[in-house]
mmCIF file of C-alpha atoms and ligand atoms in Angstrom:
data_model
loop_
_atom_site.group_PDB
_atom_site.id
_atom_site.type_symbol
_atom_site.label_atom_id
_atom_site.label_comp_id
_atom_site.label_asym_id
_atom_site.label_seq_id
_atom_site.Cartn_x
_atom_site.Cartn_y
_atom_site.Cartn_z
ATOM 1 C CA UNK A 30 -1.678 -3.702 40.221
ATOM 2 C CA UNK A 31 -0.846 -5.219 37.041
ATOM 3 C CA UNK A 32 -3.106 -7.866 36.789
ATOM 4 C CA UNK A 33 -6.369 -5.114 37.072
ATOM 5 C CA UNK A 34 -4.861 -4.333 33.110
ATOM 6 C CA UNK A 35 -7.227 -4.792 30.391
ATOM 7 C CA UNK A 36 -5.442 -5.990 27.338
ATOM 8 C CA UNK A 37 -5.929 -3.068 24.946
ATOM 9 C CA UNK A 38 -7.476 -2.928 21.151
ATOM 10 C CA UNK A 39 -4.472 -3.551 19.097
ATOM 11 C CA UNK A 40 -3.537 -1.067 16.261
ATOM 12 C CA UNK A 41 -4.530 -2.951 13.202
ATOM 13 C CA UNK A 42 -2.234 -0.863 10.837
ATOM 14 C CA UNK A 43 0.523 -1.848 13.368
ATOM 15 C CA UNK A 44 -0.851 -5.585 13.999
ATOM 16 C CA UNK A 45 -0.597 -5.772 10.156
ATOM 17 C CA UNK A 46 3.195 -4.778 10.101
ATOM 18 C CA UNK A 47 3.902 -7.546 12.102
ATOM 19 C CA UNK A 48 1.908 -10.745 10.808
ATOM 20 C CA UNK A 49 3.644 -9.131 7.147
ATOM 21 C CA UNK A 50 6.993 -9.725 9.261
ATOM 22 C CA UNK A 51 5.982 -13.255 10.088
ATOM 23 C CA UNK A 52 5.271 -13.896 6.814
ATOM 24 C CA UNK A 53 7.604 -16.810 5.392
ATOM 25 C CA UNK A 54 6.438 -16.245 1.391
ATOM 26 C CA UNK A 55 9.193 -15.018 -0.519
ATOM 27 C CA UNK A 56 6.334 -13.211 -2.943
ATOM 28 C CA UNK A 57 4.539 -10.670 -0.261
ATOM 29 C CA UNK A 58 3.533 -7.194 -0.607
ATOM 30 C CA UNK A 59 3.878 -5.096 2.037
ATOM 31 C CA UNK A 60 0.674 -2.317 1.820
ATOM 32 C CA UNK A 61 0.082 -1.393 5.359
ATOM 33 C CA UNK A 62 1.676 1.256 7.380
ATOM 34 C CA UNK A 63 1.922 4.245 5.637
ATOM 35 C CA UNK A 64 5.969 3.855 5.181
ATOM 36 C CA UNK A 65 7.360 5.207 2.019
ATOM 37 C CA UNK A 66 9.717 2.899 0.091
ATOM 38 C CA UNK A 67 11.218 2.700 -3.447
ATOM 39 C CA UNK A 68 11.486 0.456 -5.965
ATOM 40 C CA UNK A 69 14.098 -1.834 -3.957
ATOM 41 C CA UNK A 70 11.818 -1.595 -1.234
ATOM 42 C CA UNK A 71 13.738 0.488 1.204
ATOM 43 C CA UNK A 72 13.184 3.231 2.778
ATOM 44 C CA UNK A 73 15.650 5.422 2.150
ATOM 45 C CA UNK A 74 16.892 8.388 4.033
ATOM 46 C CA UNK A 75 17.058 11.176 2.193
ATOM 47 C CA UNK A 76 20.026 12.568 1.012
ATOM 48 C CA UNK A 77 19.320 15.985 2.181
ATOM 49 C CA UNK A 78 18.543 14.434 5.476
ATOM 50 C CA UNK A 79 22.151 12.261 5.816
ATOM 51 C CA UNK A 80 24.387 16.136 4.477
ATOM 52 C CA UNK A 81 22.294 18.188 7.784
ATOM 53 C CA UNK A 82 23.153 14.843 10.084
ATOM 54 C CA UNK A 83 26.853 15.237 9.240
ATOM 55 C CA UNK A 84 26.754 19.034 9.275
ATOM 56 C CA UNK A 85 24.967 18.996 13.002
ATOM 57 C CA UNK A 86 27.549 15.874 13.831
ATOM 58 C CA UNK A 87 30.576 18.379 13.259
ATOM 59 C CA UNK A 88 28.681 20.905 14.181
ATOM 60 C CA UNK A 89 27.013 20.378 17.112
ATOM 61 C CA UNK A 90 28.640 21.341 20.344
ATOM 62 C CA UNK A 91 25.976 20.807 23.306
ATOM 63 C CA UNK A 92 23.053 18.234 24.082
ATOM 64 C CA UNK A 93 21.602 20.883 26.789
ATOM 65 C CA UNK A 94 18.044 21.322 26.988
ATOM 66 C CA UNK A 95 16.564 23.692 24.530
ATOM 67 C CA UNK A 96 13.341 25.328 25.420
ATOM 68 C CA UNK A 97 10.056 23.658 26.079
ATOM 69 C CA UNK A 98 8.142 24.857 22.311
ATOM 70 C CA UNK A 99 11.580 23.769 20.591
ATOM 71 C CA UNK A 100 13.349 25.480 19.059
ATOM 72 C CA UNK A 101 11.470 28.605 17.218
ATOM 73 C CA UNK A 102 13.402 28.663 14.739
ATOM 74 C CA UNK A 103 12.205 24.624 13.820
ATOM 75 C CA UNK A 104 9.040 26.328 14.108
ATOM 76 C CA UNK A 105 9.302 29.622 12.056
ATOM 77 C CA UNK A 106 10.403 27.241 9.465
ATOM 78 C CA UNK A 107 7.470 25.439 9.662
ATOM 79 C CA UNK A 108 5.255 28.188 9.442
ATOM 80 C CA UNK A 109 6.804 28.945 6.281
ATOM 81 C CA UNK A 110 6.752 25.596 4.162
ATOM 82 C CA UNK A 111 2.891 24.893 6.125
ATOM 83 C CA UNK A 112 1.219 28.334 5.830
ATOM 84 C CA UNK A 113 3.685 30.413 3.260
ATOM 85 C CA UNK A 114 2.276 34.175 4.336
ATOM 86 C CA UNK A 115 -1.290 32.896 4.311
ATOM 87 C CA UNK A 116 -1.658 33.998 8.629
ATOM 88 C CA UNK A 117 -0.003 36.681 10.692
ATOM 89 C CA UNK A 118 2.605 35.472 12.583
ATOM 90 C CA UNK A 119 2.034 37.100 15.100
ATOM 91 C CA UNK A 120 -1.151 34.810 16.337
ATOM 92 C CA UNK A 121 0.405 31.811 15.962
ATOM 93 C CA UNK A 122 1.602 29.450 18.638
ATOM 94 C CA UNK A 123 3.879 26.874 18.226
ATOM 95 C CA UNK A 124 5.227 23.644 19.941
ATOM 96 C CA UNK A 125 7.180 20.721 18.621
ATOM 97 C CA UNK A 126 6.221 17.618 19.467
ATOM 98 C CA UNK A 127 7.499 13.711 18.997
ATOM 99 C CA UNK A 128 6.223 13.793 15.957
ATOM 100 C CA UNK A 129 2.483 13.797 14.102
ATOM 101 C CA UNK A 130 1.328 11.816 16.494
ATOM 102 C CA UNK A 131 2.328 13.818 18.944
ATOM 103 C CA UNK A 132 0.713 17.018 17.682
ATOM 104 C CA UNK A 133 -2.704 15.613 17.232
ATOM 105 C CA UNK A 134 -2.692 14.768 20.959
ATOM 106 C CA UNK A 135 -1.940 18.125 22.140
ATOM 107 C CA UNK A 136 -3.832 19.497 20.221
ATOM 108 C CA UNK A 137 -7.263 17.107 21.502
ATOM 109 C CA UNK A 138 -5.736 17.829 25.128
ATOM 110 C CA UNK A 139 -5.678 21.340 24.113
ATOM 111 C CA UNK A 140 -9.467 21.076 23.155
ATOM 112 C CA UNK A 141 -10.602 19.358 26.395
ATOM 113 C CA UNK A 142 -8.470 22.308 28.096
ATOM 114 C CA UNK A 143 -9.755 24.542 26.439
ATOM 115 C CA UNK A 144 -14.365 23.848 26.376
ATOM 116 C CA UNK A 145 -14.775 20.199 27.883
ATOM 117 C CA UNK A 146 -18.079 20.395 25.891
ATOM 118 C CA UNK A 147 -16.298 20.449 22.177
ATOM 119 C CA UNK A 148 -17.006 16.563 20.166
ATOM 120 C CA UNK A 149 -14.596 16.521 17.440
ATOM 121 C CA UNK A 150 -16.193 15.339 13.858
ATOM 122 C CA UNK A 151 -13.861 13.093 12.266
ATOM 123 C CA UNK A 152 -14.231 11.983 9.089
ATOM 124 C CA UNK A 153 -15.595 8.738 7.971
ATOM 125 C CA UNK A 154 -12.987 7.023 7.837
ATOM 126 C CA UNK A 155 -9.899 8.628 9.163
ATOM 127 C CA UNK A 156 -6.978 7.444 10.300
ATOM 128 C CA UNK A 157 -7.599 4.653 12.705
ATOM 129 C CA UNK A 158 -5.595 6.501 16.075
ATOM 130 C CA UNK A 159 -7.675 9.686 15.721
ATOM 131 C CA UNK A 160 -10.708 8.281 17.081
ATOM 132 C CA UNK A 161 -8.771 6.297 19.046
ATOM 133 C CA UNK A 162 -6.563 8.936 21.084
ATOM 134 C CA UNK A 163 -9.976 11.216 21.269
ATOM 135 C CA UNK A 164 -11.246 8.609 23.482
ATOM 136 C CA UNK A 165 -8.146 7.755 25.331
ATOM 137 C CA UNK A 166 -8.685 11.628 26.398
ATOM 138 C CA UNK A 167 -12.378 11.607 26.889
ATOM 139 C CA UNK A 168 -13.648 13.632 23.648
ATOM 140 C CA UNK A 169 -16.861 12.681 22.328
ATOM 141 C CA UNK A 170 -16.940 11.860 18.384
ATOM 142 C CA UNK A 171 -19.092 12.117 15.662
ATOM 143 C CA UNK A 172 -18.029 10.754 12.178
ATOM 144 C CA UNK A 173 -18.958 13.096 9.258
ATOM 145 C CA UNK A 174 -19.502 10.995 6.101
ATOM 146 C CA UNK A 175 -16.516 11.707 3.503
ATOM 147 C CA UNK A 176 -15.485 8.790 1.618
ATOM 148 C CA UNK A 177 -18.265 7.251 -1.240
ATOM 149 C CA UNK A 178 -17.784 3.300 -1.717
ATOM 150 C CA UNK A 179 -19.494 3.612 -5.197
ATOM 151 C CA UNK A 180 -17.269 6.245 -6.703
ATOM 152 C CA UNK A 181 -14.427 6.419 -4.270
ATOM 153 C CA UNK A 182 -14.557 9.896 -4.250
ATOM 154 C CA UNK A 183 -15.472 12.479 -1.134
ATOM 155 C CA UNK A 184 -19.167 11.948 -0.648
ATOM 156 C CA UNK A 185 -19.355 15.677 -0.626
ATOM 157 C CA UNK A 186 -23.487 16.928 -0.686
ATOM 158 C CA UNK A 187 -23.032 13.973 2.921
ATOM 159 C CA UNK A 188 -19.695 15.515 4.534
ATOM 160 C CA UNK A 189 -21.828 19.370 4.410
ATOM 161 C CA UNK A 190 -25.064 17.412 5.549
ATOM 162 C CA UNK A 191 -23.303 15.866 8.424
ATOM 163 C CA UNK A 192 -21.206 19.671 9.507
ATOM 164 C CA UNK A 193 -23.995 21.063 9.449
ATOM 165 C CA UNK A 194 -25.365 19.264 12.703
ATOM 166 C CA UNK A 195 -22.002 20.968 14.459
ATOM 167 C CA UNK A 196 -22.834 23.235 16.806
ATOM 168 C CA UNK A 197 -21.274 26.302 18.136
ATOM 169 C CA UNK A 198 -17.620 25.054 19.928
ATOM 170 C CA UNK A 199 -17.399 22.193 18.175
ATOM 171 C CA UNK A 200 -13.542 20.565 16.324
ATOM 172 C CA UNK A 201 -14.037 19.723 13.350
ATOM 173 C CA UNK A 202 -10.799 17.343 11.821
ATOM 174 C CA UNK A 203 -9.826 18.517 8.441
ATOM 175 C CA UNK A 204 -6.655 16.156 6.520
ATOM 176 C CA UNK A 205 -4.902 19.100 5.546
ATOM 177 C CA UNK A 206 -4.025 17.481 1.996
ATOM 178 C CA UNK A 207 -3.812 13.585 0.648
ATOM 179 C CA UNK A 208 -6.633 11.988 2.857
ATOM 180 C CA UNK A 209 -5.668 8.884 5.043
ATOM 181 C CA UNK A 210 -7.348 6.065 4.417
ATOM 182 C CA UNK A 211 -8.882 7.405 1.273
ATOM 183 C CA UNK A 212 -6.810 9.095 -0.928
ATOM 184 C CA UNK A 213 -9.932 11.052 -2.152
ATOM 185 C CA UNK A 214 -10.072 14.668 -0.979
ATOM 186 C CA UNK A 215 -11.389 17.938 -1.596
ATOM 187 C CA UNK A 216 -11.197 20.426 -4.688
ATOM 188 C CA UNK A 217 -10.876 24.618 -3.595
ATOM 189 C CA UNK A 218 -13.691 24.843 -4.109
ATOM 190 C CA UNK A 219 -15.671 22.143 -2.063
ATOM 191 C CA UNK A 220 -13.422 23.992 0.954
ATOM 192 C CA UNK A 221 -14.088 27.055 0.677
ATOM 193 C CA UNK A 222 -17.636 26.300 1.190
ATOM 194 C CA UNK A 223 -16.699 23.496 4.514
ATOM 195 C CA UNK A 224 -15.182 26.977 5.810
ATOM 196 C CA UNK A 225 -17.820 28.997 5.224
ATOM 197 C CA UNK A 226 -19.796 26.282 7.347
ATOM 198 C CA UNK A 227 -17.287 26.510 9.609
ATOM 199 C CA UNK A 228 -17.655 30.641 9.997
ATOM 200 C CA UNK A 229 -21.195 30.092 9.888
ATOM 201 C CA UNK A 230 -21.815 27.662 12.352
ATOM 202 C CA UNK A 231 -18.531 28.893 14.634
ATOM 203 C CA UNK A 232 -16.641 25.822 14.825
ATOM 204 C CA UNK A 233 -13.248 25.641 14.839
ATOM 205 C CA UNK A 234 -11.598 23.860 11.964
ATOM 206 C CA UNK A 235 -8.088 21.652 13.173
ATOM 207 C CA UNK A 236 -5.518 20.291 10.582
ATOM 208 C CA UNK A 237 -3.977 17.386 10.547
ATOM 209 C CA UNK A 238 -1.406 17.590 7.828
ATOM 210 C CA UNK A 239 1.556 14.671 7.199
ATOM 211 C CA UNK A 240 2.140 13.737 3.273
ATOM 212 C CA UNK A 241 2.415 17.410 2.213
ATOM 213 C CA UNK A 242 4.527 16.803 -0.982
ATOM 214 C CA UNK A 243 3.120 13.495 -1.166
ATOM 215 C CA UNK A 244 0.277 14.728 -3.980
ATOM 216 C CA UNK A 245 0.502 17.281 -5.885
ATOM 217 C CA UNK A 246 3.232 19.004 -4.620
ATOM 218 C CA UNK A 247 4.781 20.695 -1.908
ATOM 219 C CA UNK A 248 3.339 24.286 -3.046
ATOM 220 C CA UNK A 249 -0.130 22.617 -4.001
ATOM 221 C CA UNK A 250 -0.906 20.589 -0.959
ATOM 222 C CA UNK A 251 -0.451 23.234 1.366
ATOM 223 C CA UNK A 252 -3.132 25.034 -0.788
ATOM 224 C CA UNK A 253 -6.485 24.280 1.522
ATOM 225 C CA UNK A 254 -4.398 24.575 4.756
ATOM 226 C CA UNK A 255 -3.248 28.126 3.687
ATOM 227 C CA UNK A 256 -7.112 29.042 2.889
ATOM 228 C CA UNK A 257 -8.564 27.274 6.082
ATOM 229 C CA UNK A 258 -5.702 29.102 8.011
ATOM 230 C CA UNK A 259 -7.115 32.758 6.147
ATOM 231 C CA UNK A 260 -10.624 32.368 5.923
ATOM 232 C CA UNK A 261 -11.728 31.755 9.819
ATOM 233 C CA UNK A 262 -10.723 32.824 13.214
ATOM 234 C CA UNK A 263 -9.266 30.190 14.647
ATOM 235 C CA UNK A 264 -7.610 27.360 13.599
ATOM 236 C CA UNK A 265 -5.117 24.045 15.225
ATOM 237 C CA UNK A 266 -2.698 22.477 13.087
ATOM 238 C CA UNK A 267 -0.799 19.270 13.454
ATOM 239 C CA UNK A 268 1.753 18.725 10.574
ATOM 240 C CA UNK A 269 4.146 15.718 10.900
ATOM 241 C CA UNK A 270 7.558 15.645 9.419
ATOM 242 C CA UNK A 271 7.935 12.049 9.583
ATOM 243 C CA UNK A 272 6.675 11.093 5.727
ATOM 244 C CA UNK A 273 8.118 14.165 3.846
ATOM 245 C CA UNK A 274 11.396 14.415 4.814
ATOM 246 C CA UNK A 275 12.019 10.641 6.033
ATOM 247 C CA UNK A 276 12.286 10.851 9.435
ATOM 248 C CA UNK A 277 10.352 8.748 10.910
ATOM 249 C CA UNK A 278 11.569 6.974 14.125
ATOM 250 C CA UNK A 279 13.264 10.959 14.983
ATOM 251 C CA UNK A 280 9.343 11.356 15.779
ATOM 252 C CA UNK A 281 9.329 15.122 14.528
ATOM 253 C CA UNK A 282 6.246 17.208 14.283
ATOM 254 C CA UNK A 283 4.605 20.413 15.450
ATOM 255 C CA UNK A 284 1.511 22.249 16.689
ATOM 256 C CA UNK A 285 0.585 25.239 15.750
ATOM 257 C CA UNK A 286 -2.261 26.974 17.285
ATOM 258 C CA UNK A 287 -3.538 30.340 15.934
ATOM 259 C CA UNK A 288 -6.055 32.653 18.557
ATOM 260 C CA UNK A 289 -8.337 35.491 16.474
ATOM 261 C CA UNK A 290 -5.702 37.862 16.860
ATOM 262 C CA UNK A 291 -2.010 38.608 17.924
ATOM 263 C CA UNK A 292 -3.395 39.704 21.834
ATOM 264 C CA UNK A 293 -4.536 35.489 22.621
ATOM 265 C CA UNK A 294 -0.872 34.558 21.809
ATOM 266 C CA UNK A 295 1.132 34.425 24.456
ATOM 267 C CA UNK A 296 -1.837 32.109 26.529
ATOM 268 C CA UNK A 297 -1.889 30.060 24.150
ATOM 269 C CA UNK A 298 1.800 29.283 23.623
ATOM 270 C CA UNK A 299 2.129 29.389 27.393
ATOM 271 C CA UNK A 300 -0.488 26.827 26.982
ATOM 272 C CA UNK A 301 0.636 25.052 25.135
ATOM 273 C CA UNK A 302 4.355 25.169 26.870
ATOM 274 C CA UNK A 303 2.332 24.138 29.869
ATOM 275 C CA UNK A 304 1.258 20.742 27.912
ATOM 276 C CA UNK A 305 4.456 19.569 26.672
ATOM 277 C CA UNK A 306 6.436 20.007 29.896
ATOM 278 C CA UNK A 307 3.307 17.622 31.737
ATOM 279 C CA UNK A 308 3.333 15.348 28.937
ATOM 280 C CA UNK A 309 6.931 15.078 28.461
ATOM 281 C CA UNK A 310 8.621 18.342 28.970
ATOM 282 C CA UNK A 311 11.042 19.017 26.116
ATOM 283 C CA UNK A 312 9.813 17.923 22.746
ATOM 284 C CA UNK A 313 12.921 15.695 20.680
ATOM 285 C CA UNK A 314 15.225 18.182 19.113
ATOM 286 C CA UNK A 315 17.360 15.892 16.241
ATOM 287 C CA UNK A 316 14.813 15.421 13.691
ATOM 288 C CA UNK A 317 13.628 19.098 14.446
ATOM 289 C CA UNK A 318 17.210 20.191 14.180
ATOM 290 C CA UNK A 319 17.970 18.261 10.693
ATOM 291 C CA UNK A 320 15.008 19.617 9.119
ATOM 292 C CA UNK A 321 15.737 23.459 10.564
ATOM 293 C CA UNK A 322 19.041 22.826 8.639
ATOM 294 C CA UNK A 323 17.345 21.715 5.506
ATOM 295 C CA UNK A 324 14.654 24.480 5.318
ATOM 296 C CA UNK A 325 17.197 27.314 6.418
ATOM 297 C CA UNK A 326 20.192 26.304 3.594
ATOM 298 C CA UNK A 327 19.002 27.003 0.136
ATOM 299 C CA UNK A 328 20.538 24.174 -1.489
ATOM 300 C CA UNK A 329 19.401 21.369 0.975
ATOM 301 C CA UNK A 330 15.583 22.918 1.065
ATOM 302 C CA UNK A 331 16.041 22.890 -2.796
ATOM 303 C CA UNK A 332 17.902 18.986 -2.859
ATOM 304 C CA UNK A 333 15.068 17.904 -0.817
ATOM 305 C CA UNK A 334 12.535 19.609 -2.635
ATOM 306 C CA UNK A 335 13.726 17.187 -5.761
ATOM 307 C CA UNK A 336 14.197 14.776 -3.601
ATOM 308 C CA UNK A 337 10.500 14.503 -2.326
ATOM 309 C CA UNK A 338 9.239 15.257 -5.783
ATOM 310 C CA UNK A 339 11.166 12.435 -7.516
ATOM 311 C CA UNK A 340 9.025 10.303 -4.308
ATOM 312 C CA UNK A 341 6.398 11.631 -5.621
ATOM 313 C CA UNK A 342 5.978 11.413 -9.014
ATOM 314 C CA UNK A 343 7.321 7.815 -9.089
ATOM 315 C CA UNK A 344 3.709 7.264 -7.007
ATOM 316 C CA UNK A 345 1.704 9.230 -9.232
ATOM 317 C CA UNK A 346 3.672 6.467 -12.122
ATOM 318 C CA UNK A 347 2.563 3.014 -9.489
ATOM 319 C CA UNK A 348 -1.427 5.011 -9.710
ATOM 320 C CA UNK A 349 -1.660 4.938 -13.352
ATOM 321 C CA UNK A 350 -0.057 2.122 -13.711
ATOM 322 C CA UNK A 351 -2.000 -0.209 -11.811
ATOM 323 C CA UNK A 352 -5.415 1.394 -12.690
ATOM 324 C CA UNK A 353 -3.761 1.262 -16.693
ATOM 325 C CA UNK A 354 -2.999 -2.926 -15.881
ATOM 326 C CA UNK A 355 -6.615 -3.749 -13.680
ATOM 327 C CA UNK A 356 -8.045 -1.889 -17.202
ATOM 328 C CA UNK A 357 -6.926 -4.186 -19.129
ATOM 329 C CA UNK A 358 -7.762 -7.102 -16.713
ATOM 330 C CA UNK A 359 -11.408 -6.055 -15.739
ATOM 331 C CA UNK A 360 -12.126 -4.572 -19.136
ATOM 332 C CA UNK A 361 -13.419 -1.406 -17.046
ATOM 333 C CA UNK A 362 -12.733 1.760 -15.741
ATOM 334 C CA UNK A 363 -14.177 0.891 -12.914
ATOM 335 C CA UNK A 364 -10.314 1.545 -11.199
ATOM 336 C CA UNK A 365 -9.713 4.911 -12.545
ATOM 337 C CA UNK A 366 -10.438 6.130 -9.580
ATOM 338 C CA UNK A 367 -7.054 4.852 -8.199
ATOM 339 C CA UNK A 368 -4.694 7.208 -10.929
ATOM 340 C CA UNK A 369 -7.283 10.329 -9.609
ATOM 341 C CA UNK A 370 -6.566 9.962 -5.341
ATOM 342 C CA UNK A 371 -3.685 11.524 -4.138
ATOM 343 C CA UNK A 372 -0.961 10.564 -1.735
ATOM 344 C CA UNK A 373 0.837 7.598 -0.226
ATOM 345 C CA UNK A 374 -2.832 5.855 -0.077
ATOM 346 C CA UNK A 375 -5.750 4.845 -2.086
ATOM 347 C CA UNK A 376 -8.795 2.631 -0.201
ATOM 348 C CA UNK A 377 -10.435 0.481 -2.876
ATOM 349 C CA UNK A 378 -13.290 0.434 -1.229
ATOM 350 C CA UNK A 379 -13.776 -3.534 -0.419
ATOM 351 C CA UNK A 380 -14.869 -5.603 1.690
ATOM 352 C CA UNK A 381 -12.373 -6.941 4.615
ATOM 353 C CA UNK A 382 -13.057 -11.136 3.535
ATOM 354 C CA UNK A 383 -11.557 -10.145 0.627
ATOM 355 C CA UNK A 384 -8.847 -8.295 2.010
ATOM 356 C CA UNK A 385 -8.260 -11.057 3.852
ATOM 357 C CA UNK A 386 -8.674 -13.249 1.050
ATOM 358 C CA UNK A 387 -5.803 -11.259 -1.605
ATOM 359 C CA UNK A 388 -3.618 -12.000 2.105
ATOM 360 C CA UNK A 389 -4.344 -15.414 2.217
ATOM 361 C CA UNK A 390 -4.332 -16.183 -1.655
ATOM 362 C CA UNK A 391 -1.860 -13.849 -1.868
ATOM 363 C CA UNK A 392 0.482 -12.506 0.616
ATOM 364 C CA UNK A 393 -0.996 -9.259 -0.281
ATOM 365 C CA UNK A 394 -1.497 -6.831 3.329
ATOM 366 C CA UNK A 395 -3.335 -4.226 2.898
ATOM 367 C CA UNK A 396 -5.105 -1.976 5.668
ATOM 368 C CA UNK A 397 -8.694 -4.761 6.659
ATOM 369 C CA UNK A 398 -10.516 -1.179 5.474
ATOM 370 C CA UNK A 399 -8.863 -2.066 2.046
ATOM 371 C CA UNK A 400 -6.450 1.267 2.242
ATOM 372 C CA UNK A 401 -3.518 0.427 0.432
ATOM 373 C CA UNK A 402 0.066 1.799 0.993
ATOM 374 C CA UNK A 403 1.316 2.804 -3.268
ATOM 375 C CA UNK A 404 4.641 3.220 -1.875
ATOM 376 C CA UNK A 405 4.366 -0.774 -1.303
ATOM 377 C CA UNK A 406 4.653 -1.134 -4.955
ATOM 378 C CA UNK A 407 7.177 -1.608 -7.575
ATOM 379 C CA UNK A 408 6.808 -1.843 -11.194
ATOM 380 C CA UNK A 409 6.983 -5.670 -10.422
ATOM 381 C CA UNK A 410 4.715 -5.874 -8.062
ATOM 382 C CA UNK A 411 2.159 -3.976 -9.679
ATOM 383 C CA UNK A 412 0.873 -6.632 -12.286
ATOM 384 C CA UNK A 413 0.771 -9.259 -9.444
ATOM 385 C CA UNK A 414 -1.206 -6.937 -7.232
ATOM 386 C CA UNK A 415 -3.889 -6.076 -9.736
ATOM 387 C CA UNK A 416 -4.473 -9.987 -10.893
ATOM 388 C CA UNK A 417 -4.779 -10.489 -6.693
ATOM 389 C CA UNK A 418 -7.690 -8.368 -6.837
ATOM 390 C CA UNK A 419 -9.354 -9.041 -9.525
ATOM 391 C CA UNK A 420 -8.752 -12.678 -9.107
ATOM 392 C CA UNK A 421 -10.954 -12.240 -5.270
ATOM 393 C CA UNK A 422 -13.632 -10.763 -6.786
ATOM 394 C CA UNK A 423 -12.691 -7.174 -5.901
HETATM 395 C C1 LIG B 158 -0.201 4.840 8.743
HETATM 396 O O1 LIG B 158 -1.177 5.860 8.186
HETATM 397 O O2 LIG B 158 -0.136 4.256 7.600
HETATM 398 C C2 LIG B 158 1.068 6.006 9.394
HETATM 399 O O3 LIG B 158 0.419 7.353 9.339
HETATM 400 C C3 LIG B 158 1.797 5.155 10.271
HETATM 401 C C4 LIG B 158 1.005 5.493 11.649
HETATM 402 O O4 LIG B 158 1.177 5.570 12.861
HETATM 403 O O5 LIG B 158 -0.245 5.119 11.805
#
């Protein structure tokens, strides 16, 4: 049986991680996978996470099962963090999932159950695993224009034109903030136009929000998501705690499905519970409990938010330093977009050949689509990267 298997395509982000590990050059720079690293190249356990874990070790008396949907306190805390008061609680069905990817997968399975005909519109480009999971689940994917490779900003006209081709019931997948991989984001006026189009055409909004707090701030990064959920009839939302709580390996995420009225919530909730049961039964609890402990304790929450803010400001500083250095070396403003982009990533908009050249000549590891993880840089590596970009002829 097993000999019948066909080799599956490697995930390009994870393949790059492996290549980086193997590279013996001491000067190598890892701008690949979306993991935050401090100036020393370390992905730290956040202070509030350490404290919450210490409390859990001391106070937890059982490791018995919690519930198929996970702890309701986690869902409440996450609803509060992402949605604030933008939508009535009784319209929200929610389940804890193994990371944001688990939420994305469950959301697509929910779409498939609710409307097998639905197509999912994804930005071009999007996180490669969106497309891969959609294919695996058997849902037709349609790409909409998103990134203008000339200006390295959003091609908003193209985006609207392509979305207007969607049919009633199709799903539009949107990145709530900090677009992955490009770093280019809509402003709130543009978001409003997207919402209007969704409502006009009877489309279903799905938001993937994995980097809240990495762009313009915790509240600011939630603004677009809140605008969408408060204006559309139904909405799906996949949230991740991996990055903003730094709990990557704990697999901590949430799927929310917002029904048109509270009457629809029990059916939606029951279906989400069913999907959890089919796929992995009870969702992981440890990371969710750590996050809940932090979000419900004012002191821990304040400390967490402060550390996240330091991280965000550090990345903005690196963006500015890189844009300035490239301006100095190139004598032009054509790299100014790096300081305008938000989140962990920027796509510099060059060819896979030049990305490969930078890897071979300078041990710089960015994803083949020219996405770089800004958090993989530090003050000392910025000039090295800038020089490599110019030397490669980007
Ligand atoms: C990324 O885009 O690098 C992250 O979301 C990590 C992953 O799982 O791909």
